[in-house]
Amino acid sequence: KRRLTVCVVGSGGVGKSSLTVRYLNNHFPEFYDPTVEESYITQMEYGFDAHDVEIVDTAGQEEFMLFRDTALAQGDAYLALFAINSVSSWYSLQELRDKIVREHEDEENIPMVIVANKSDLEAYRQVEFGEVSEYCRSIKCPLVEASAKTGLNVTEGFRMLMDRVSEIQPVK
Ligand code: GDP
Ligand code: MG
């Protein structure tokens, strides 16, 4: 079987690169080029075994024109981010979710976890937790509030996604 591809998605500046680097290297990068799409191979556990997983830290999704050709359309599982201090990133995430589902032959049960990032910026919150959790319930998608900066719930977010992979695509 080909290796599992996890795409980290969300609009520019929500913290995709920061969260990915925090997960893989346990530090918060000071600067990360927002235009670069990076891909990492790591080992993750799902279906009771460790497997090679490719994590794609996507970039440049503001240009949806060539969506079909991007890594975004080819993921097996998605960590979908918005930032709690950006209402526009929250709206973008909902559009993104619809595009991903369409790209997967309207399969709504695709492994996805929604990450409300930058939870350390509570004082600047623009997106109510209640609204997000209601949306996530309606699409049956787990939700976690995280911070790439403090490290809060970063590992948990990836862990929850692997649990969804195990549930949706049981590995024999
Ligand atoms: P990307 O475009 O989605 O890859 O976003 P980046 O990872 O490049 O982050 C964009 C900006 O947000 C950078 O200045 C990061 O330092 C900052 N950032 C990322 N995650 C967090 C977080 O959890 N909390 C705070 N306060 N800032 C963050
Ligand atoms: Mg980035």
mmCIF file of C-alpha atoms and ligand atoms in Angstrom:
data_model
loop_
_atom_site.group_PDB
_atom_site.id
_atom_site.type_symbol
_atom_site.label_atom_id
_atom_site.label_comp_id
_atom_site.label_asym_id
_atom_site.label_seq_id
_atom_site.Cartn_x
_atom_site.Cartn_y
_atom_site.Cartn_z
ATOM 1 C CA LYS A 1 0.000 0.000 0.000
ATOM 2 C CA ARG A 2 1.264 3.456 -0.786
ATOM 3 C CA ARG A 3 2.049 5.640 2.165
ATOM 4 C CA LEU A 4 -0.545 7.792 3.899
ATOM 5 C CA THR A 5 -0.495 11.490 3.052
ATOM 6 C CA VAL A 6 -1.542 13.970 5.730
ATOM 7 C CA CYS A 7 -2.158 17.498 4.463
ATOM 8 C CA VAL A 8 -1.973 20.445 6.831
ATOM 9 C CA VAL A 9 -4.348 22.981 5.322
ATOM 10 C CA GLY A 10 -5.828 26.384 6.049
ATOM 11 C CA SER A 11 -5.454 29.931 4.800
ATOM 12 C CA GLY A 12 -2.148 31.795 4.871
ATOM 13 C CA GLY A 13 -0.834 32.763 8.286
ATOM 14 C CA VAL A 14 -2.955 30.430 10.420
ATOM 15 C CA GLY A 15 0.161 28.591 11.596
ATOM 16 C CA LYS A 16 0.413 25.503 9.360
ATOM 17 C CA SER A 17 4.212 25.594 9.158
ATOM 18 C CA SER A 18 4.594 26.494 12.826
ATOM 19 C CA LEU A 19 2.311 23.659 13.914
ATOM 20 C CA THR A 20 4.042 21.132 11.659
ATOM 21 C CA VAL A 21 7.521 22.114 12.871
ATOM 22 C CA ARG A 22 6.299 22.129 16.475
ATOM 23 C CA TYR A 23 4.953 18.616 16.005
ATOM 24 C CA LEU A 24 8.053 17.218 14.286
ATOM 25 C CA ASN A 25 10.811 19.101 16.134
ATOM 26 C CA ASN A 26 9.087 20.398 19.247
ATOM 27 C CA HIS A 27 10.096 24.001 18.780
ATOM 28 C CA PHE A 28 8.358 27.143 17.571
ATOM 29 C CA PRO A 29 10.129 28.488 14.480
ATOM 30 C CA GLU A 30 10.813 32.218 14.490
ATOM 31 C CA PHE A 31 10.290 32.607 10.771
ATOM 32 C CA TYR A 32 8.873 30.317 8.153
ATOM 33 C CA ASP A 33 8.639 31.254 4.487
ATOM 34 C CA PRO A 34 4.880 31.459 3.820
ATOM 35 C CA THR A 35 5.245 30.572 0.137
ATOM 36 C CA VAL A 36 7.075 27.270 0.567
ATOM 37 C CA GLU A 37 5.291 23.935 0.546
ATOM 38 C CA GLU A 38 7.284 21.425 2.551
ATOM 39 C CA SER A 39 6.800 17.714 2.814
ATOM 40 C CA TYR A 40 8.159 15.486 5.585
ATOM 41 C CA ILE A 41 8.253 11.736 6.057
ATOM 42 C CA THR A 42 7.731 10.559 9.601
ATOM 43 C CA GLN A 43 6.381 7.552 11.441
ATOM 44 C CA MET A 44 2.970 7.615 13.023
ATOM 45 C CA GLU A 45 0.825 4.991 14.669
ATOM 46 C CA TYR A 46 -2.551 4.005 13.377
ATOM 47 C CA GLY A 47 -4.362 0.711 13.099
ATOM 48 C CA PHE A 48 -2.165 -0.675 15.920
ATOM 49 C CA ASP A 49 1.070 -0.256 13.923
ATOM 50 C CA ALA A 50 3.613 2.398 13.077
ATOM 51 C CA HIS A 51 3.554 3.489 9.436
ATOM 52 C CA ASP A 52 5.469 5.890 7.266
ATOM 53 C CA VAL A 53 3.375 9.012 6.835
ATOM 54 C CA GLU A 54 4.018 11.969 4.587
ATOM 55 C CA ILE A 55 3.046 15.289 6.160
ATOM 56 C CA VAL A 56 2.503 18.018 3.585
ATOM 57 C CA ASP A 57 2.684 21.544 4.971
ATOM 58 C CA THR A 58 0.727 23.199 2.188
ATOM 59 C CA ALA A 59 1.196 26.800 1.073
ATOM 60 C CA GLY A 60 -0.322 29.232 -1.359
ATOM 61 C CA GLN A 61 -3.885 27.999 -1.059
ATOM 62 C CA GLU A 62 -5.194 31.478 -1.569
ATOM 63 C CA GLU A 63 -4.919 30.634 -5.278
ATOM 64 C CA PHE A 64 -7.692 28.101 -5.583
ATOM 65 C CA MET A 65 -7.566 28.082 -9.375
ATOM 66 C CA LEU A 66 -5.390 25.003 -9.672
ATOM 67 C CA PHE A 67 -6.803 23.307 -6.608
ATOM 68 C CA ARG A 68 -7.201 20.020 -8.441
ATOM 69 C CA ASP A 69 -3.462 19.859 -9.101
ATOM 70 C CA THR A 70 -2.295 20.681 -5.611
ATOM 71 C CA ALA A 71 -1.285 18.302 -2.857
ATOM 72 C CA LEU A 72 -4.439 19.485 -1.186
ATOM 73 C CA ALA A 73 -6.599 17.411 -3.456
ATOM 74 C CA GLN A 74 -4.551 14.257 -2.978
ATOM 75 C CA GLY A 75 -4.476 13.922 0.795
ATOM 76 C CA ASP A 76 -5.684 10.844 2.642
ATOM 77 C CA ALA A 77 -6.230 12.818 5.841
ATOM 78 C CA TYR A 78 -6.433 16.507 6.706
ATOM 79 C CA LEU A 79 -5.452 18.653 9.619
ATOM 80 C CA ALA A 80 -7.526 21.740 8.842
ATOM 81 C CA LEU A 81 -6.479 24.931 10.635
ATOM 82 C CA PHE A 82 -7.886 28.318 11.299
ATOM 83 C CA ALA A 83 -6.667 30.891 13.811
ATOM 84 C CA ILE A 84 -9.023 31.936 16.623
ATOM 85 C CA ASN A 85 -8.027 35.580 16.126
ATOM 86 C CA SER A 86 -9.005 35.606 12.435
ATOM 87 C CA VAL A 87 -12.636 35.323 11.423
ATOM 88 C CA SER A 88 -11.645 35.279 7.738
ATOM 89 C CA SER A 89 -9.487 32.206 8.338
ATOM 90 C CA TRP A 90 -12.543 30.557 9.894
ATOM 91 C CA TYR A 91 -14.682 31.261 6.808
ATOM 92 C CA SER A 92 -11.857 30.066 4.552
ATOM 93 C CA LEU A 93 -11.665 26.821 6.450
ATOM 94 C CA GLN A 94 -15.333 26.081 5.807
ATOM 95 C CA GLU A 95 -14.882 26.742 2.071
ATOM 96 C CA LEU A 96 -11.784 24.603 2.073
ATOM 97 C CA ARG A 97 -13.630 21.748 3.725
ATOM 98 C CA ASP A 98 -16.307 21.867 0.997
ATOM 99 C CA LYS A 99 -13.642 21.848 -1.731
ATOM 100 C CA ILE A 100 -11.842 18.897 -0.183
ATOM 101 C CA VAL A 101 -15.071 16.909 0.085
ATOM 102 C CA ARG A 102 -15.908 17.710 -3.563
ATOM 103 C CA GLU A 103 -12.412 16.688 -4.610
ATOM 104 C CA HIS A 104 -12.950 13.331 -2.881
ATOM 105 C CA GLU A 105 -16.083 12.396 -4.833
ATOM 106 C CA ASP A 106 -18.330 13.946 -2.181
ATOM 107 C CA GLU A 107 -17.051 11.509 0.421
ATOM 108 C CA GLU A 108 -17.898 13.434 3.587
ATOM 109 C CA ASN A 109 -16.334 10.888 5.884
ATOM 110 C CA ILE A 110 -12.767 11.776 4.959
ATOM 111 C CA PRO A 111 -10.395 11.739 7.949
ATOM 112 C CA MET A 112 -10.172 15.333 9.142
ATOM 113 C CA VAL A 113 -9.550 17.136 12.398
ATOM 114 C CA ILE A 114 -10.198 20.842 12.765
ATOM 115 C CA VAL A 115 -7.542 22.733 14.699
ATOM 116 C CA ALA A 116 -8.396 26.094 16.235
ATOM 117 C CA ASN A 117 -4.822 27.395 16.354
ATOM 118 C CA LYS A 118 -3.301 30.361 18.204
ATOM 119 C CA SER A 119 -5.385 29.581 21.271
ATOM 120 C CA ASP A 120 -2.735 31.509 23.226
ATOM 121 C CA LEU A 121 -4.236 34.657 21.641
ATOM 122 C CA GLU A 122 -7.453 34.362 23.643
ATOM 123 C CA ALA A 123 -7.479 38.130 24.238
ATOM 124 C CA TYR A 124 -7.803 38.653 20.468
ATOM 125 C CA ARG A 125 -10.365 35.941 19.818
ATOM 126 C CA GLN A 126 -12.698 36.639 16.866
ATOM 127 C CA VAL A 127 -14.216 33.184 16.496
ATOM 128 C CA GLU A 128 -16.528 31.819 19.167
ATOM 129 C CA PHE A 129 -15.806 28.315 20.340
ATOM 130 C CA GLY A 130 -19.519 27.483 20.382
ATOM 131 C CA GLU A 131 -19.939 28.305 16.696
ATOM 132 C CA VAL A 132 -16.970 26.160 15.761
ATOM 133 C CA SER A 133 -17.992 23.190 17.866
ATOM 134 C CA GLU A 134 -21.514 23.319 16.436
ATOM 135 C CA TYR A 135 -20.107 23.280 12.888
ATOM 136 C CA CYS A 136 -17.744 20.427 13.736
ATOM 137 C CA ARG A 137 -20.583 18.425 15.228
ATOM 138 C CA SER A 138 -22.677 18.967 12.103
ATOM 139 C CA ILE A 139 -19.920 17.598 9.851
ATOM 140 C CA LYS A 140 -18.884 14.924 12.384
ATOM 141 C CA CYS A 141 -15.358 16.234 12.594
ATOM 142 C CA PRO A 142 -13.266 16.291 15.783
ATOM 143 C CA LEU A 143 -12.121 19.704 16.996
ATOM 144 C CA VAL A 144 -9.132 20.725 19.084
ATOM 145 C CA GLU A 145 -7.970 24.113 20.329
ATOM 146 C CA ALA A 146 -4.198 24.265 20.003
ATOM 147 C CA SER A 147 -1.209 26.580 19.953
ATOM 148 C CA ALA A 148 1.910 26.040 17.893
ATOM 149 C CA LYS A 149 3.480 28.734 20.034
ATOM 150 C CA THR A 150 2.998 27.107 23.443
ATOM 151 C CA GLY A 151 2.739 23.566 22.096
ATOM 152 C CA LEU A 152 -0.725 23.083 23.587
ATOM 153 C CA ASN A 153 -2.572 20.137 21.983
ATOM 154 C CA VAL A 154 -0.263 19.935 18.958
ATOM 155 C CA THR A 155 0.586 16.260 19.408
ATOM 156 C CA GLU A 156 -3.025 15.628 20.405
ATOM 157 C CA GLY A 157 -4.269 17.097 17.128
ATOM 158 C CA PHE A 158 -2.143 14.748 15.046
ATOM 159 C CA ARG A 159 -3.045 11.859 17.378
ATOM 160 C CA MET A 160 -6.770 12.564 16.918
ATOM 161 C CA LEU A 161 -6.288 12.561 13.160
ATOM 162 C CA MET A 162 -4.561 9.172 13.260
ATOM 163 C CA ASP A 163 -7.433 7.869 15.389
ATOM 164 C CA ARG A 164 -9.838 9.010 12.659
ATOM 165 C CA VAL A 165 -7.695 7.282 10.046
ATOM 166 C CA SER A 166 -7.897 4.079 12.084
ATOM 167 C CA GLU A 167 -11.673 4.405 12.459
ATOM 168 C CA ILE A 168 -12.437 5.285 8.865
ATOM 169 C CA GLN A 169 -9.880 3.131 7.063
ATOM 170 C CA PRO A 170 -9.254 0.183 9.359
ATOM 171 C CA VAL A 171 -5.853 -1.311 8.625
ATOM 172 C CA LYS A 172 -5.814 -5.090 8.509
HETATM 173 P P1 GDP B 1 1.206 29.388 7.678
HETATM 174 O O1 GDP B 1 1.169 30.434 6.610
HETATM 175 O O2 GDP B 1 -0.160 28.826 7.912
HETATM 176 O O3 GDP B 1 2.233 28.329 7.453
HETATM 177 O O4 GDP B 1 1.570 30.141 9.046
HETATM 178 P P2 GDP B 1 2.983 30.238 9.799
HETATM 179 O O5 GDP B 1 3.292 28.963 10.499
HETATM 180 O O6 GDP B 1 4.013 30.770 8.858
HETATM 181 O O7 GDP B 1 2.630 31.320 10.918
HETATM 182 C C1 GDP B 1 2.179 32.622 10.572
HETATM 183 C C2 GDP B 1 2.455 33.571 11.733
HETATM 184 O O8 GDP B 1 1.686 33.195 12.867
HETATM 185 C C3 GDP B 1 3.921 33.540 12.191
HETATM 186 O O9 GDP B 1 4.284 34.825 12.589
HETATM 187 C C4 GDP B 1 3.889 32.590 13.386
HETATM 188 O O10 GDP B 1 4.930 32.855 14.287
HETATM 189 C C5 GDP B 1 2.523 32.903 13.975
HETATM 190 N N1 GDP B 1 1.933 31.757 14.707
HETATM 191 C C6 GDP B 1 1.791 30.486 14.264
HETATM 192 N N2 GDP B 1 1.201 29.717 15.179
HETATM 193 C C7 GDP B 1 0.959 30.517 16.244
HETATM 194 C C8 GDP B 1 0.347 30.301 17.542
HETATM 195 O O11 GDP B 1 -0.105 29.210 17.903
HETATM 196 N N3 GDP B 1 0.251 31.399 18.365
HETATM 197 C C9 GDP B 1 0.739 32.626 17.991
HETATM 198 N N4 GDP B 1 0.605 33.615 18.891
HETATM 199 N N5 GDP B 1 1.314 32.856 16.805
HETATM 200 C C10 GDP B 1 1.421 31.816 15.943
HETATM 201 MG MG MG B 2 3.559 28.011 5.865
#
